[in-house]
mmCIF file of C-alpha atoms in Angstrom:
data_model
loop_
_atom_site.group_PDB
_atom_site.id
_atom_site.type_symbol
_atom_site.label_atom_id
_atom_site.label_comp_id
_atom_site.label_asym_id
_atom_site.label_seq_id
_atom_site.Cartn_x
_atom_site.Cartn_y
_atom_site.Cartn_z
ATOM 1 C CA MET A 217 50.876 44.526 71.234
ATOM 2 C CA ILE A 218 50.384 46.564 68.057
ATOM 3 C CA ALA A 219 46.863 46.586 66.609
ATOM 4 C CA VAL A 220 46.717 44.001 63.819
ATOM 5 C CA GLY A 221 46.235 45.406 60.324
ATOM 6 C CA ALA A 222 46.761 49.041 61.340
ATOM 7 C CA PRO A 223 49.599 51.012 59.724
ATOM 8 C CA LEU A 224 52.063 52.035 62.418
ATOM 9 C CA GLN A 225 51.598 55.713 61.471
ATOM 10 C CA ARG A 226 48.016 55.407 62.795
ATOM 11 C CA ASN A 227 48.900 53.563 66.001
ATOM 12 C CA LYS A 228 48.782 55.979 68.940
ATOM 13 C CA TRP A 229 50.694 53.712 71.297
ATOM 14 C CA TYR A 230 53.510 53.120 68.811
ATOM 15 C CA LYS A 231 53.854 56.842 68.070
ATOM 16 C CA HIS A 232 53.883 57.655 71.786
ATOM 17 C CA GLN A 233 56.718 55.174 72.330
ATOM 18 C CA LEU A 234 58.698 56.689 69.447
ATOM 19 C CA LEU A 235 58.443 60.205 70.861
ATOM 20 C CA MET A 236 59.355 59.017 74.352
ATOM 21 C CA LYS A 237 62.792 58.144 72.977
ATOM 22 C CA TYR A 238 63.577 61.867 72.682
ATOM 23 C CA PRO A 239 64.362 63.539 76.046
ATOM 24 C CA SER A 240 63.470 66.972 74.631
ATOM 25 C CA LEU A 241 59.925 65.783 73.884
ATOM 26 C CA ARG A 242 59.069 63.825 77.032
ATOM 27 C CA ARG A 243 57.846 66.881 78.925
ATOM 28 C CA PHE A 244 55.133 67.363 76.303
ATOM 29 C CA LEU A 245 53.736 63.810 76.545
ATOM 30 C CA PRO A 246 50.942 62.841 78.942
ATOM 31 C CA LYS A 247 51.428 59.765 81.123
ATOM 32 C CA SER A 248 50.275 56.889 78.914
ATOM 33 C CA HIS A 249 49.802 53.138 79.219
ATOM 34 C CA LYS A 250 48.058 50.387 77.336
ATOM 35 C CA LEU A 251 44.670 49.991 78.972
ATOM 36 C CA SER A 252 44.303 47.052 81.344
ATOM 37 C CA VAL A 253 42.623 46.521 84.706
ATOM 38 C CA LYS A 254 45.998 47.071 86.346
ATOM 39 C CA SER A 255 46.787 50.305 84.492
ATOM 40 C CA LEU A 256 43.245 51.616 85.067
ATOM 41 C CA ARG A 257 43.516 51.107 88.823
ATOM 42 C CA SER A 258 47.020 52.563 88.910
ATOM 43 C CA MET A 259 46.079 55.682 86.944
ATOM 44 C CA LEU A 260 42.889 56.297 88.949
ATOM 45 C CA GLY A 261 44.976 55.990 92.098
ATOM 46 C CA ARG A 262 47.176 58.771 90.804
ATOM 47 C CA TYR A 263 44.803 61.072 88.890
ATOM 48 C CA ASN A 264 41.247 62.319 89.436
ATOM 49 C CA GLU A 265 40.460 62.126 85.728
ATOM 50 C CA VAL A 266 41.758 59.844 82.987
ATOM 51 C CA ILE A 267 41.138 59.589 79.256
ATOM 52 C CA LEU A 268 40.660 56.297 77.433
ATOM 53 C CA LYS A 269 41.092 56.319 73.668
ATOM 54 C CA PRO A 270 41.247 53.668 70.923
ATOM 55 C CA VAL A 271 44.800 52.828 69.848
ATOM 56 C CA VAL A 272 43.619 53.364 66.263
ATOM 57 C CA GLY A 273 40.886 55.912 65.647
ATOM 58 C CA SER A 274 40.101 59.515 64.775
ATOM 59 C CA GLY A 275 37.466 62.204 65.037
ATOM 60 C CA GLY A 276 37.069 61.787 68.785
ATOM 61 C CA ILE A 277 35.050 58.604 68.219
ATOM 62 C CA GLY A 278 35.347 56.088 71.054
ATOM 63 C CA ILE A 279 36.974 58.448 73.557
ATOM 64 C CA ILE A 280 35.932 57.923 77.185
ATOM 65 C CA LYS A 281 36.679 60.103 80.206
ATOM 66 C CA VAL A 282 36.532 58.654 83.716
ATOM 67 C CA SER A 283 36.243 61.060 86.664
ATOM 68 C CA LYS A 284 36.547 60.095 90.324
ATOM 69 C CA LEU A 285 33.719 61.074 92.650
ATOM 70 C CA ARG A 286 33.219 60.666 96.382
ATOM 71 C CA ASP A 287 32.110 57.383 97.990
ATOM 72 C CA LYS A 288 34.058 55.260 95.470
ATOM 73 C CA LYS A 289 31.885 56.283 92.540
ATOM 74 C CA TYR A 290 32.875 57.429 89.058
ATOM 75 C CA ASN A 291 31.451 59.438 86.201
ATOM 76 C CA VAL A 292 31.958 57.786 82.820
ATOM 77 C CA HIS A 293 31.750 60.382 80.048
ATOM 78 C CA THR A 294 31.330 59.485 76.380
ATOM 79 C CA LEU A 295 30.609 61.798 73.443
ATOM 80 C CA ASN A 296 26.862 61.639 74.013
ATOM 81 C CA ALA A 297 26.274 60.764 77.653
ATOM 82 C CA THR A 298 27.541 60.722 81.228
ATOM 83 C CA LYS A 299 26.847 57.798 83.543
ATOM 84 C CA THR A 300 27.581 57.482 87.275
ATOM 85 C CA VAL A 301 28.781 54.038 88.338
ATOM 86 C CA THR A 302 30.149 52.318 91.430
ATOM 87 C CA GLY A 303 33.648 50.913 91.677
ATOM 88 C CA LYS A 304 32.318 47.400 91.028
ATOM 89 C CA GLN A 305 30.408 48.558 87.959
ATOM 90 C CA LEU A 306 33.260 50.556 86.419
ATOM 91 C CA ILE A 307 35.253 47.784 84.728
ATOM 92 C CA PRO A 308 32.214 45.954 83.240
ATOM 93 C CA VAL A 309 30.862 49.276 81.913
ATOM 94 C CA LEU A 310 34.201 50.167 80.307
ATOM 95 C CA ARG A 311 34.551 46.703 78.789
ATOM 96 C CA LYS A 312 31.149 47.085 77.162
ATOM 97 C CA LEU A 313 32.018 50.533 75.799
ATOM 98 C CA LYS A 314 35.420 49.590 74.376
ATOM 99 C CA GLY A 315 34.535 46.170 73.011
ATOM 100 C CA LYS A 316 37.535 44.177 71.769
ATOM 101 C CA ARG A 317 39.468 47.196 70.529
ATOM 102 C CA PRO A 318 42.853 47.935 72.176
ATOM 103 C CA PHE A 319 42.812 51.207 74.114
ATOM 104 C CA LEU A 320 45.260 53.632 75.720
ATOM 105 C CA ILE A 321 44.814 55.281 79.085
ATOM 106 C CA GLN A 322 46.242 58.746 79.756
ATOM 107 C CA ASN A 323 45.995 61.359 82.460
ATOM 108 C CA CYS A 324 43.364 63.931 81.530
ATOM 109 C CA ILE A 325 44.976 67.251 80.595
ATOM 110 C CA PRO A 326 43.118 70.194 82.179
ATOM 111 C CA LEU A 327 42.820 72.065 78.899
ATOM 112 C CA ALA A 328 42.564 75.828 78.758
ATOM 113 C CA LYS A 329 39.057 77.143 78.143
ATOM 114 C CA VAL A 330 37.320 79.836 76.155
ATOM 115 C CA ASN A 331 33.955 80.794 77.653
ATOM 116 C CA ASP A 332 33.890 77.486 79.571
ATOM 117 C CA SER A 333 34.566 75.460 76.403
ATOM 118 C CA LEU A 334 37.703 73.368 75.960
ATOM 119 C CA VAL A 335 40.246 74.625 73.447
ATOM 120 C CA ASP A 336 43.151 72.935 71.673
ATOM 121 C CA PHE A 337 45.148 73.453 68.495
ATOM 122 C CA ARG A 338 45.683 71.826 65.097
ATOM 123 C CA TYR A 339 49.141 72.213 63.527
ATOM 124 C CA ILE A 340 49.918 70.942 60.025
ATOM 125 C CA VAL A 341 53.590 70.233 59.319
ATOM 126 C CA GLN A 342 54.700 69.282 55.809
ATOM 127 C CA ARG A 343 57.757 68.749 53.645
ATOM 128 C CA LYS A 344 58.175 68.291 49.924
ATOM 129 C CA ASN A 345 59.173 64.843 48.686
ATOM 130 C CA GLY A 346 62.944 64.635 48.676
ATOM 131 C CA ASP A 347 63.293 67.515 51.152
ATOM 132 C CA ARG A 348 64.485 66.938 54.732
ATOM 133 C CA ASN A 349 63.139 70.235 56.055
ATOM 134 C CA TRP A 350 59.748 70.311 57.770
ATOM 135 C CA VAL A 351 57.594 73.450 57.611
ATOM 136 C CA ILE A 352 54.507 74.487 59.570
ATOM 137 C CA THR A 353 52.059 75.184 56.745
ATOM 138 C CA GLY A 354 48.942 75.707 58.831
ATOM 139 C CA LYS A 355 47.696 76.157 62.396
ATOM 140 C CA HIS A 356 44.379 77.009 64.010
ATOM 141 C CA GLY A 357 42.546 76.813 67.301
ATOM 142 C CA LYS A 358 39.582 74.495 67.968
ATOM 143 C CA ILE A 359 37.033 75.615 70.530
ATOM 144 C CA GLY A 360 34.868 72.689 71.585
ATOM 145 C CA LYS A 361 31.121 72.594 71.911
ATOM 146 C CA GLN A 362 30.138 73.597 75.436
ATOM 147 C CA GLY A 363 30.021 70.553 77.701
ATOM 148 C CA SER A 364 31.856 68.291 75.235
ATOM 149 C CA ILE A 365 34.857 66.197 76.335
ATOM 150 C CA VAL A 366 36.509 66.599 72.900
ATOM 151 C CA THR A 367 37.381 69.467 70.552
ATOM 152 C CA ASN A 368 37.040 67.685 67.210
ATOM 153 C CA LEU A 369 35.395 69.633 64.396
ATOM 154 C CA GLN A 370 33.333 66.530 63.599
ATOM 155 C CA GLN A 371 31.830 66.866 67.092
ATOM 156 C CA GLY A 372 30.793 70.501 66.718
ATOM 157 C CA ALA A 373 33.914 72.503 67.570
ATOM 158 C CA ASN A 374 34.530 75.976 66.108
ATOM 159 C CA VAL A 375 37.684 77.248 64.412
ATOM 160 C CA SER A 376 39.718 80.354 65.244
ATOM 161 C CA THR A 377 43.281 81.510 64.767
ATOM 162 C CA VAL A 378 45.774 80.239 67.342
ATOM 163 C CA LYS A 379 46.462 83.725 68.637
ATOM 164 C CA GLU A 380 42.775 84.557 69.011
ATOM 165 C CA ALA A 381 42.056 81.338 70.903
ATOM 166 C CA LEU A 382 44.981 81.893 73.272
ATOM 167 C CA GLN A 383 44.061 85.520 73.891
ATOM 168 C CA GLN A 384 40.446 84.578 74.665
ATOM 169 C CA SER A 385 41.534 81.789 77.021
ATOM 170 C CA ASN A 386 42.929 81.869 80.546
ATOM 171 C CA ILE A 387 46.532 81.565 79.274
ATOM 172 C CA LYS A 388 48.822 84.358 80.461
ATOM 173 C CA ASP A 389 52.030 84.077 78.405
ATOM 174 C CA VAL A 390 50.684 83.838 74.848
ATOM 175 C CA LYS A 391 54.044 84.437 73.167
ATOM 176 C CA LYS A 392 55.843 81.606 75.011
ATOM 177 C CA THR A 393 52.925 79.233 74.479
ATOM 178 C CA MET A 394 52.944 79.863 70.726
ATOM 179 C CA SER A 395 56.693 79.249 70.660
ATOM 180 C CA ASP A 396 56.281 75.920 72.494
ATOM 181 C CA LEU A 397 53.483 74.834 70.133
ATOM 182 C CA GLU A 398 55.728 75.423 67.128
ATOM 183 C CA TYR A 399 58.710 73.714 68.760
ATOM 184 C CA LEU A 400 56.689 70.597 69.602
ATOM 185 C CA SER A 401 55.124 70.206 66.157
ATOM 186 C CA LEU A 402 58.424 70.638 64.286
ATOM 187 C CA THR A 403 60.537 68.533 66.672
ATOM 188 C CA ALA A 404 58.011 65.680 66.688
ATOM 189 C CA SER A 405 58.004 65.660 62.878
ATOM 190 C CA LYS A 406 61.779 65.400 62.810
ATOM 191 C CA GLY A 407 61.616 62.611 65.386
ATOM 192 C CA PHE A 408 59.149 60.601 63.324
ATOM 193 C CA THR A 409 61.241 60.907 60.143
ATOM 194 C CA ARG A 410 63.648 58.092 60.997
ATOM 195 C CA GLU A 411 60.778 55.604 61.355
ATOM 196 C CA PHE A 412 58.387 56.935 58.705
ATOM 197 C CA LYS A 413 60.754 57.939 55.909
ATOM 198 C CA SER A 414 58.095 58.449 53.210
ATOM 199 C CA GLN A 415 55.730 60.485 55.387
ATOM 200 C CA ASN A 416 55.448 64.091 54.158
ATOM 201 C CA ILE A 417 52.615 65.449 56.323
ATOM 202 C CA TRP A 418 51.670 65.352 60.006
ATOM 203 C CA GLY A 419 48.687 66.912 61.698
ATOM 204 C CA TYR A 420 49.041 67.512 65.426
ATOM 205 C CA ASP A 421 46.343 68.068 67.994
ATOM 206 C CA LEU A 422 48.111 70.008 70.728
ATOM 207 C CA GLY A 423 46.746 71.005 74.113
ATOM 208 C CA VAL A 424 47.608 73.807 76.496
ATOM 209 C CA ASP A 425 46.684 73.587 80.161
ATOM 210 C CA ALA A 426 45.574 76.457 82.378
ATOM 211 C CA LYS A 427 49.195 77.132 83.386
ATOM 212 C CA GLY A 428 50.295 77.477 79.758
ATOM 213 C CA ARG A 429 52.069 74.108 79.536
ATOM 214 C CA VAL A 430 51.891 72.558 76.070
ATOM 215 C CA TRP A 431 50.930 68.903 75.566
ATOM 216 C CA MET A 432 50.837 66.440 72.695
ATOM 217 C CA ILE A 433 47.304 65.073 72.348
ATOM 218 C CA GLU A 434 47.628 63.233 69.065
ATOM 219 C CA ALA A 435 49.740 62.952 65.909
ATOM 220 C CA ASN A 436 47.769 62.229 62.726
ATOM 221 C CA CYS A 437 49.398 60.813 59.591
ATOM 222 C CA THR A 438 46.394 61.625 57.346
ATOM 223 C CA PRO A 439 45.087 64.812 58.954
ATOM 224 C CA LEU A 440 41.881 66.510 57.931
ATOM 225 C CA VAL A 441 42.554 70.073 56.809
ATOM 226 C CA GLY A 442 39.014 71.259 56.090
ATOM 227 C CA GLY A 443 38.992 73.351 59.240
ATOM 228 C CA PHE A 444 41.324 75.855 57.601
ATOM 229 C CA ARG A 445 38.543 76.770 55.167
ATOM 230 C CA TYR A 446 36.627 78.333 58.058
ATOM 231 C CA LEU A 447 39.336 80.894 58.738
ATOM 232 C CA LYS A 448 38.781 84.289 57.129
ATOM 233 C CA ASN A 449 42.261 84.184 55.658
ATOM 234 C CA LYS A 450 42.496 81.176 53.323
ATOM 235 C CA LYS A 451 46.275 81.523 52.846
ATOM 236 C CA MET A 452 47.173 78.541 55.060
ATOM 237 C CA TYR A 453 44.573 76.281 53.448
ATOM 238 C CA LYS A 454 45.938 77.088 49.990
ATOM 239 C CA ARG A 455 49.506 76.500 51.156
ATOM 240 C CA ILE A 456 48.646 73.067 52.575
ATOM 241 C CA ARG A 457 46.926 72.078 49.337
ATOM 242 C CA LYS A 458 49.878 73.367 47.307
ATOM 243 C CA TYR A 459 52.259 71.073 49.210
ATOM 244 C CA GLN A 460 49.892 68.135 48.760
ATOM 245 C CA ALA A 461 49.617 68.786 45.029
ATOM 246 C CA TYR A 462 53.400 68.997 44.709
ATOM 247 C CA ASN A 463 53.883 65.673 46.499
ATOM 248 C CA ARG A 464 51.272 63.933 44.375
ATOM 249 C CA LYS A 465 53.109 65.120 41.266
ATOM 250 C CA HIS A 466 56.631 64.347 42.516
ATOM 251 C CA LYS A 467 56.321 60.891 44.035
#
């Protein structure tokens, strides 16, 4: 069921289903289901760690990580705390945390790290109104606060260039990884075009695991671009704003 009142561009489950239609993109998508007791048990039977996230939401707010421990116990991680619970306590605890909001459950991607902090990447892809061609207008790395389960700037992450973040991480083939990041962001934008014809900007949060495999974390239809101001070179930030100004003028 699609979240009532939420534009489809903001619905994570709907966007995941759209991208799954493209065979060339499936390898970049984490295993995902709508959260239920059945899907929770199934995913925890298959993975040691899973991520629960609101179907509609941003800024890392509401994200929960569940990690399996020994003796049928689990760690439940939120933005501000970690709680150890038994198997019987797990579902009631999660129900209290999520409330009535619809959630997704995904396998937890073992993100690459920089100095023991998680790292992922923000890619901005834009096109001018009336133009079919998508262009990567900005990209940067996000290095999370040490110990945090998310890499959102609102939760204390730091900004770096993509190349710097990859070189500082445990990724070996930087060149191939950068190529895959660009391929995913551009191909996803083209894939969304058929459904969201008037959309002229996408912001992607992309992950890379320790083996260098690229993953789609999230596609944002109204991405924040303030992080680009923290880069020494402001060229990408100015380019993003230039596209936005053009599209406001040529609606």
